[in-house]
Tab-separated table of C-alpha atoms and ligand atoms in Angstrom:
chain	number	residue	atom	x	y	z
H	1	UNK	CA	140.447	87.218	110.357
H	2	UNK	CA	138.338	85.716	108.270
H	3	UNK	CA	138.970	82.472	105.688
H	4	UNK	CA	135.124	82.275	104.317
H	5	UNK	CA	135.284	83.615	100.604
H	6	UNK	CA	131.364	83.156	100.355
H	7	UNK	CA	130.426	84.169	104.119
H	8	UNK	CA	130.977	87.501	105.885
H	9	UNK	CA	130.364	88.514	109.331
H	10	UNK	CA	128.335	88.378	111.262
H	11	UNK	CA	127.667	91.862	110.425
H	12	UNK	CA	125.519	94.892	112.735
H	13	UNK	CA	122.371	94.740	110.720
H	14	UNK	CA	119.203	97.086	112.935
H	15	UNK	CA	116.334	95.372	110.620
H	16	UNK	CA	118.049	91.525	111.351
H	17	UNK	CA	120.572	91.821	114.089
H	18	UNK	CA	123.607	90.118	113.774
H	19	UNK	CA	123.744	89.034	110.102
H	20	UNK	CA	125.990	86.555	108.426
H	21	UNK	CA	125.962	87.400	105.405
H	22	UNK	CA	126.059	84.619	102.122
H	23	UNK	CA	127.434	86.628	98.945
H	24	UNK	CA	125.878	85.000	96.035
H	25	UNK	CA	126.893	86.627	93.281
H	26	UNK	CA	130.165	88.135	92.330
H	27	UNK	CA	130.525	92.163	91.327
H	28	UNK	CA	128.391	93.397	89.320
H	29	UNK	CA	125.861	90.824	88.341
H	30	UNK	CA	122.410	92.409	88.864
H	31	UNK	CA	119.299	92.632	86.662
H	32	UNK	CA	119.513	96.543	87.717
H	33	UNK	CA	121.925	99.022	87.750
H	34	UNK	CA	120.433	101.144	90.466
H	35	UNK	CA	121.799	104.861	90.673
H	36	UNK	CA	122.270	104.508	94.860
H	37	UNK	CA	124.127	101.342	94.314
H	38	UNK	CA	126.458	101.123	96.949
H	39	UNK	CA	128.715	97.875	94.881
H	40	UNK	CA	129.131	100.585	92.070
H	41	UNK	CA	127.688	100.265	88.260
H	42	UNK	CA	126.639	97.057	87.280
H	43	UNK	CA	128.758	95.318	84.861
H	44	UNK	CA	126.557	92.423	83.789
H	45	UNK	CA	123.019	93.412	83.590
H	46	UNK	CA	121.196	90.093	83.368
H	47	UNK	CA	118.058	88.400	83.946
H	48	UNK	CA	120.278	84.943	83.356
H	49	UNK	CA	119.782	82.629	86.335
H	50	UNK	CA	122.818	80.135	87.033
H	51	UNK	CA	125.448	79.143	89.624
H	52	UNK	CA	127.519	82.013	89.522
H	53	UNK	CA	129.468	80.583	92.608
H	54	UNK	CA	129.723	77.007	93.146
H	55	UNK	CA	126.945	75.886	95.554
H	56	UNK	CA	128.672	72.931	96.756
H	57	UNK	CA	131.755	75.203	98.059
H	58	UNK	CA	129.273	77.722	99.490
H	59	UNK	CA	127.493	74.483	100.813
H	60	UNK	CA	130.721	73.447	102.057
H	61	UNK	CA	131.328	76.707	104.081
H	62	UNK	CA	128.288	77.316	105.845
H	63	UNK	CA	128.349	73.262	107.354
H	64	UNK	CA	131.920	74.536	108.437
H	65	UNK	CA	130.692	77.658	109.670
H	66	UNK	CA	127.730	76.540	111.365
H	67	UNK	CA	129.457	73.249	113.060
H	68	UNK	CA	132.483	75.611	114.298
H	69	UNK	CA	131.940	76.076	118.617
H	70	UNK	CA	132.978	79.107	118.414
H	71	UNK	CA	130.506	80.368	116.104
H	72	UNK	CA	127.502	79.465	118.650
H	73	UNK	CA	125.318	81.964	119.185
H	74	UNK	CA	127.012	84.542	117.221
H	75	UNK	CA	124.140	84.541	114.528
H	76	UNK	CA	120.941	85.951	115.020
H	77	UNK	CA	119.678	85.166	110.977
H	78	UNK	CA	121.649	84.164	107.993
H	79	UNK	CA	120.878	86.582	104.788
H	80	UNK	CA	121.617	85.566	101.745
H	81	UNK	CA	122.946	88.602	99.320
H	82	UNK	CA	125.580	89.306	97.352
H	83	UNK	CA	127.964	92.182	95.315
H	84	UNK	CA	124.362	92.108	93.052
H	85	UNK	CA	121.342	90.329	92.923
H	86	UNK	CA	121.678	87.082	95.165
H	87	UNK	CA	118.404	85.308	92.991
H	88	UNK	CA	119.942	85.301	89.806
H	89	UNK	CA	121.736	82.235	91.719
H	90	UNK	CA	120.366	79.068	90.390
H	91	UNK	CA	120.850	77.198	93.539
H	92	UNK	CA	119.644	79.174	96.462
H	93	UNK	CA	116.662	77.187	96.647
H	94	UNK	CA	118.965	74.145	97.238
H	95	UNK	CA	121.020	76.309	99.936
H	96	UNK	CA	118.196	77.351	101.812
H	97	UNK	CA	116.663	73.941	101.733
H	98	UNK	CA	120.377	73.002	103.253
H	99	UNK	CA	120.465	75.018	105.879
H	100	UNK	CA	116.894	74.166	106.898
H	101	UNK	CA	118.053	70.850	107.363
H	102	UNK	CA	121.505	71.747	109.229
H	103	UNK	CA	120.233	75.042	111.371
H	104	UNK	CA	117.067	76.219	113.158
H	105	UNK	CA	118.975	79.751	112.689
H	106	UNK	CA	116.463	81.885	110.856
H	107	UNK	CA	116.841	82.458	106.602
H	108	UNK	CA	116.656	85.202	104.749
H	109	UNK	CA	117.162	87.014	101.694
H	110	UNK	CA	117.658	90.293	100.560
H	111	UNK	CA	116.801	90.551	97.108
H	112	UNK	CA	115.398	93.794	94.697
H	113	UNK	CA	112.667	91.946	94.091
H	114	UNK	CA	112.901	92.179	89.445
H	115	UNK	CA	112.319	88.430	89.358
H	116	UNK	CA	110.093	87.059	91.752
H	117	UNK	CA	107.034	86.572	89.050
H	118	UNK	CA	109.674	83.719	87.989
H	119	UNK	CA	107.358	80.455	89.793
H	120	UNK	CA	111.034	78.551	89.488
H	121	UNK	CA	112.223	81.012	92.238
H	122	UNK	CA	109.138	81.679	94.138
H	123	UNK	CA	109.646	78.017	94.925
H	124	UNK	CA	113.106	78.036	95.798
H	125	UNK	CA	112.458	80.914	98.151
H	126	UNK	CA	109.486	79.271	99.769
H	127	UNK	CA	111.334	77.554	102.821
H	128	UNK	CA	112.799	81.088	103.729
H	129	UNK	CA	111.801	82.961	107.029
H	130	UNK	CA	111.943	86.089	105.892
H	131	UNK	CA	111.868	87.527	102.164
H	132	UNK	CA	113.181	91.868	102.194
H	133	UNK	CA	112.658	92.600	98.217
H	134	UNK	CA	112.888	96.011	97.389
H	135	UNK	CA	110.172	98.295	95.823
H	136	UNK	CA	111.850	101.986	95.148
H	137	UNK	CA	109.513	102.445	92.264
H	138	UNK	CA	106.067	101.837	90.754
H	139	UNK	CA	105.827	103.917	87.578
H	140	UNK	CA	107.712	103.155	84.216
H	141	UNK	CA	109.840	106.776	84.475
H	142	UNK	CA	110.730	106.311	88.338
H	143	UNK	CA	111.257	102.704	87.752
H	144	UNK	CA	113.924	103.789	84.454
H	145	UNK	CA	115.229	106.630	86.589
H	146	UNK	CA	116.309	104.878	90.047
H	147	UNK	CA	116.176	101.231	89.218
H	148	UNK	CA	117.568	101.427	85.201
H	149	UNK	CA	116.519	98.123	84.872
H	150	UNK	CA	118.025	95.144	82.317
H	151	UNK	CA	116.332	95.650	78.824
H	152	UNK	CA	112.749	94.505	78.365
H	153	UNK	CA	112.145	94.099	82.334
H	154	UNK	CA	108.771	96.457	83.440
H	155	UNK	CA	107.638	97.594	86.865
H	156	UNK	CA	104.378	95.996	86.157
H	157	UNK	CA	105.588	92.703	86.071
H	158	UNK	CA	108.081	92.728	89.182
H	159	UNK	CA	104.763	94.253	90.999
H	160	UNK	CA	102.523	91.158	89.324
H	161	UNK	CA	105.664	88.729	90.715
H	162	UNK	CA	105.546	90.335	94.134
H	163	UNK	CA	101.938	89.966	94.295
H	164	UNK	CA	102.270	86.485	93.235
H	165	UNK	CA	104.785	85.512	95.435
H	166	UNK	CA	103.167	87.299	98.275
H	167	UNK	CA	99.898	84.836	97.436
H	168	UNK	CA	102.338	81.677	97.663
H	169	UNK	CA	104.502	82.485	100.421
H	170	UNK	CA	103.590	82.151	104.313
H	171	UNK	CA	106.805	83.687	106.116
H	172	UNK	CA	107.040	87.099	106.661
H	173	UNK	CA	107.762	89.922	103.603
H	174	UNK	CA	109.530	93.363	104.522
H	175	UNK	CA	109.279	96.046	101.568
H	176	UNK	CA	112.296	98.225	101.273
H	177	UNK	CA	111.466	101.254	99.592
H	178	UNK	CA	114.808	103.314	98.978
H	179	UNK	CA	114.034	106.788	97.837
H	180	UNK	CA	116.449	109.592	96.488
H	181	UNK	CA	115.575	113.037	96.307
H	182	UNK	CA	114.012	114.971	92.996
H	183	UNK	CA	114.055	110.809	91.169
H	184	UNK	CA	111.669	108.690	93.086
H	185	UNK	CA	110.241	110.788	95.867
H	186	UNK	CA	107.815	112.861	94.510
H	187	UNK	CA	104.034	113.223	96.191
H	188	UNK	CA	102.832	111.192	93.279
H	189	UNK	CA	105.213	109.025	93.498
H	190	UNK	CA	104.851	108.261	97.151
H	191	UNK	CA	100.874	107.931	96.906
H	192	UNK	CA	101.481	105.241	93.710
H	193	UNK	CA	103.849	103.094	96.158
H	194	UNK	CA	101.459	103.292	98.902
H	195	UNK	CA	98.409	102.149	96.361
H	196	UNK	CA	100.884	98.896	95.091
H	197	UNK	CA	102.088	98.380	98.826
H	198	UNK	CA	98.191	98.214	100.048
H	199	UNK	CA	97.552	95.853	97.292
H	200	UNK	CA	101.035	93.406	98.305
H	201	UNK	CA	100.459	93.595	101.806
H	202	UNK	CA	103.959	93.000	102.919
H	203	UNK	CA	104.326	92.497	106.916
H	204	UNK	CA	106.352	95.300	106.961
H	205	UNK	CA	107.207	98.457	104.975
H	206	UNK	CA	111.368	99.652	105.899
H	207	UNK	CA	112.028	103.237	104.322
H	208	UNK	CA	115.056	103.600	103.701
H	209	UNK	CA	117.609	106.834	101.700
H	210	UNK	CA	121.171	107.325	100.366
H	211	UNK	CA	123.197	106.662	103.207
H	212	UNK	CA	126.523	105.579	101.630
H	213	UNK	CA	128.271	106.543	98.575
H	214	UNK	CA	126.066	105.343	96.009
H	215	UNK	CA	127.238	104.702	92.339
H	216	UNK	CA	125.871	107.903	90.807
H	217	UNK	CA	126.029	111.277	92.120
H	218	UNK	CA	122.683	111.952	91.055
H	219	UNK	CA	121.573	109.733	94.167
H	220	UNK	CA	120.709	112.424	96.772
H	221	UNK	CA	119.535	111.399	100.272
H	222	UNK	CA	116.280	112.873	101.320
H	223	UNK	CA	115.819	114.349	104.655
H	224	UNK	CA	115.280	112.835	107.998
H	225	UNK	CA	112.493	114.624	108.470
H	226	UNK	CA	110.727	113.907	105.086
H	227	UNK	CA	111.821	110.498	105.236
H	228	UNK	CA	109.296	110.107	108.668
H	229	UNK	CA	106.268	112.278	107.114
H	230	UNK	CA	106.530	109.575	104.398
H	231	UNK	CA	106.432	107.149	106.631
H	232	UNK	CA	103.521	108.390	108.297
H	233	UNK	CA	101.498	108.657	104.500
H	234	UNK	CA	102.633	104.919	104.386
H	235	UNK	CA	100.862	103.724	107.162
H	236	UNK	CA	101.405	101.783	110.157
H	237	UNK	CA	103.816	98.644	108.877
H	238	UNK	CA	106.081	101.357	107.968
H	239	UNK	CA	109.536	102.327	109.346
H	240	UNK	CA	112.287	104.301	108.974
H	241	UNK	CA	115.810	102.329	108.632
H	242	UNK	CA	117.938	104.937	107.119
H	243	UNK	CA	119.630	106.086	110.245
H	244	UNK	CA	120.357	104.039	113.465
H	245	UNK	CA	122.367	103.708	116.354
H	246	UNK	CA	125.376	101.236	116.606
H	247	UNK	CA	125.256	100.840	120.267
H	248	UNK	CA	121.831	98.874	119.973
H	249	UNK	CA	123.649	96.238	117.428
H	250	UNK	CA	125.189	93.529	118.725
H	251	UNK	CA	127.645	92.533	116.524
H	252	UNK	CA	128.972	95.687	115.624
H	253	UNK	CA	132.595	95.888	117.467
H	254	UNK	CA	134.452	99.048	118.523
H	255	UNK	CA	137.880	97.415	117.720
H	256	UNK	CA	136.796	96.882	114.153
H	257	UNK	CA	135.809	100.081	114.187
H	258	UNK	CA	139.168	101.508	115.415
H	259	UNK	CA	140.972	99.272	112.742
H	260	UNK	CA	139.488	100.999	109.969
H	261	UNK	CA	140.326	104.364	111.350
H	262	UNK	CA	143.702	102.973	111.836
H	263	UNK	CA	144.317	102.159	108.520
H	264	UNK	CA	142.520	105.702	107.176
H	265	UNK	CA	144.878	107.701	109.707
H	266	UNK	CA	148.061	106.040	107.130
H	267	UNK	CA	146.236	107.408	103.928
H	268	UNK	CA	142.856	107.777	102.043
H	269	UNK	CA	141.851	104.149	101.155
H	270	UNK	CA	138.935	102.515	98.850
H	271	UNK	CA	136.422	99.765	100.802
H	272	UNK	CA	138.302	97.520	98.372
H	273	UNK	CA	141.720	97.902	99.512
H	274	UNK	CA	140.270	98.158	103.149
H	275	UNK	CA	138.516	94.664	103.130
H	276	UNK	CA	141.875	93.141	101.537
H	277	UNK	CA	144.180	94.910	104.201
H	278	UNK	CA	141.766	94.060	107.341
H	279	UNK	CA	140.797	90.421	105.547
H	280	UNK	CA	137.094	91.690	106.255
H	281	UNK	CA	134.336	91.190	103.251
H	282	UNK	CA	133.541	94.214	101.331
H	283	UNK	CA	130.067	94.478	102.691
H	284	UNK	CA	131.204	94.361	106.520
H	285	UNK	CA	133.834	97.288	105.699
H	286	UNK	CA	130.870	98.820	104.442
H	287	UNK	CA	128.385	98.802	106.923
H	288	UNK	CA	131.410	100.226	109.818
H	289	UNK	CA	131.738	102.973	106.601
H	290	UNK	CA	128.328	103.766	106.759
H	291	UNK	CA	128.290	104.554	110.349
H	292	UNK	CA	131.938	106.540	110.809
H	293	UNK	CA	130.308	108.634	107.537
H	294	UNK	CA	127.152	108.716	109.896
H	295	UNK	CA	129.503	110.395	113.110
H	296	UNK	CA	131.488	112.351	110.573
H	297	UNK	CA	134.385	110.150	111.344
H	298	UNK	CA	134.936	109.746	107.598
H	299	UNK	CA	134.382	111.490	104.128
H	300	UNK	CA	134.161	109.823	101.136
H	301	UNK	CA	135.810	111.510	98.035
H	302	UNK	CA	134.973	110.310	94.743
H	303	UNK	CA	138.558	109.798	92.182
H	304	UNK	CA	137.392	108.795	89.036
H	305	UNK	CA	135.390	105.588	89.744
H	306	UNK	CA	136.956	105.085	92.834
H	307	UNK	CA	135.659	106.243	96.082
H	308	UNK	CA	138.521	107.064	98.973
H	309	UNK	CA	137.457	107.104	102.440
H	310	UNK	CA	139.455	110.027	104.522
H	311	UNK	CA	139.882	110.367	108.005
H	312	UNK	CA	137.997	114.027	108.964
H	313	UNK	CA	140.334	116.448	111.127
P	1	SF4	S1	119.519	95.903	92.987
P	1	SF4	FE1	121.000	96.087	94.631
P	1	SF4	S2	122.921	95.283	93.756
P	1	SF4	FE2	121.528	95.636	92.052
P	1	SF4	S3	122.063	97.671	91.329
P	1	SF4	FE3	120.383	97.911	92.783
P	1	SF4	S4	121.348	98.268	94.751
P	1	SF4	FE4	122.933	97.468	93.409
């Protein structure tokens, strides 16, 4: 069970193997409130950059975690995220420079990208391995329909601050492009991404679609199939991430697994009351979620804002 309230995992993770996960920012701080958004709707929709969890105490934890025998080797890559946007914390640049100093485990941080033409954070991020900022949109009514960003924030200028950071920055940059079907998915809407992506340049490209109960219903998954003729149209340094298999992941564990059902056989539950009951972090009930909805394990209802999980059969 774990005692970390900043750190969860290490969690299955295809694109970074086993993850542990560093939640920098508490529900719902994000400068979007995306419409797949798997946290729910944000609740403070802010450009507003501060410590919005101590970093000494997250500081604090990942010494503890990292120094812990029993920990060794567990880790494949530590990702900063959070329930929102992990860069609106003031001090990741002075956690990543920590765990440079502490680790020669690999950094790196998940992040949808809105404020990266801020050079306060491009520096903070530069010491990272591995920068995954998301790009779901390039035009101004795509952008307002999938992203509905905080007020007076424009695709052009999170395109001019991925550009810019992509100038600046020597590790590697994975694109996540998250599409839902009839908003952000359309033939000229694919061809606009791939013109912005050319210009980036990211190292890699990871398509991705609505694979867990996102925060609108409106957010529709698109198929596998179209999902891989994109891909194709996108070029090489693209991939498909939306669907994958749990045997390949390391740190994804059976008995976990059977825990959840366990608790789901009693009664329909939320994530929420799931991560308290199993003393699991939201996001690693979430990612064993994603997969039992994946075998049809699990449905997930939607009660008023709430979203059950049920056993199927
Ligand atoms: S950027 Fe991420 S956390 Fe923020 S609303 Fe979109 S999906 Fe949710």
């Amino acid at each position: 069970m774990s005692t970390y309230r900043y750190l969860y995992g290490p969690v299955p993770s295809r694109r970074l193997g086993a993850s542990l996960g560093i939640d920098l920012i508490p529900k719902k701080i994000c400068s979007y409130d995306c419409i797949y958004c798997q946290v729910g709707k944000t609740t403070n929709h802010t450009l507003k950059r501060k410590a919005y969890y101590p970093t000494e105490a997250i500081k604090k934890e990942l010494k503890e975690f990292l120094e812990d025998p029993d920990n060794a080797g567990r880790v494949d890559i530590l990702t900063f995220s959070g329930s929102g946007e992990p860069t609106l914390h003031a001090g990741i640049g002075e956690l990543i420079r920590f765990l440079k100093e502490i680790t020669s485990i690999p950094v790196a941080v998940i992040t949808n990208g809105s404020l990266l033409w801020d050079p306060q954070l491009q520096e903070d991020l530069l010491p990272a391995d591995r920068i995954v900022p998301s790009l779901d949109a390039v035009t101004p009514a795509a952008f307002e329909a999938v992203n509905r960003p905080v007020e007076g924030l424009s695709v052009s200028r999170v395109i001019e601050g991925l550009k810019a950071f992509r100038e600046r920055y020597k590790g590697e940059i994975w694109v996540e492009v998250l599409l839902c079907e009839g908003v952000n998915d359309a033939e000229t809407d694919i061809a606009a991404i791939k013109k912005v992506l050319d210009e980036i340049g990211p190292d890699k490209v990871q398509l991705n679609t609505v694979v867990r109960p996102p925060a609108e219903v409106t957010a529709r998954p698109l198929s596998e199939e179209r999902l891989r003729e994109i891909c194709e149209f996108l070029g090489e340094k693209a991939e498909v991430i939306a669907s994958f298999d749990t045997t390949r992941i390391p740190a994804y564990h059976k008995a976990t697994e059977e825990e959840i059902l366990n608790l789901l056989r009693r009664r329909p539950e939320t994530a929420q009351k799931m991560s308290r009951s199993l003393g699991l972090h939201l996001h690693e009930v979430e990612k064993y979620l994603t997969q039992l909805l994946r075998k049809e394990k699990v449905l997930a209802l939607r009660r008023g804002d709430e979203i059950y999980y049920e056993i199927v059969g």
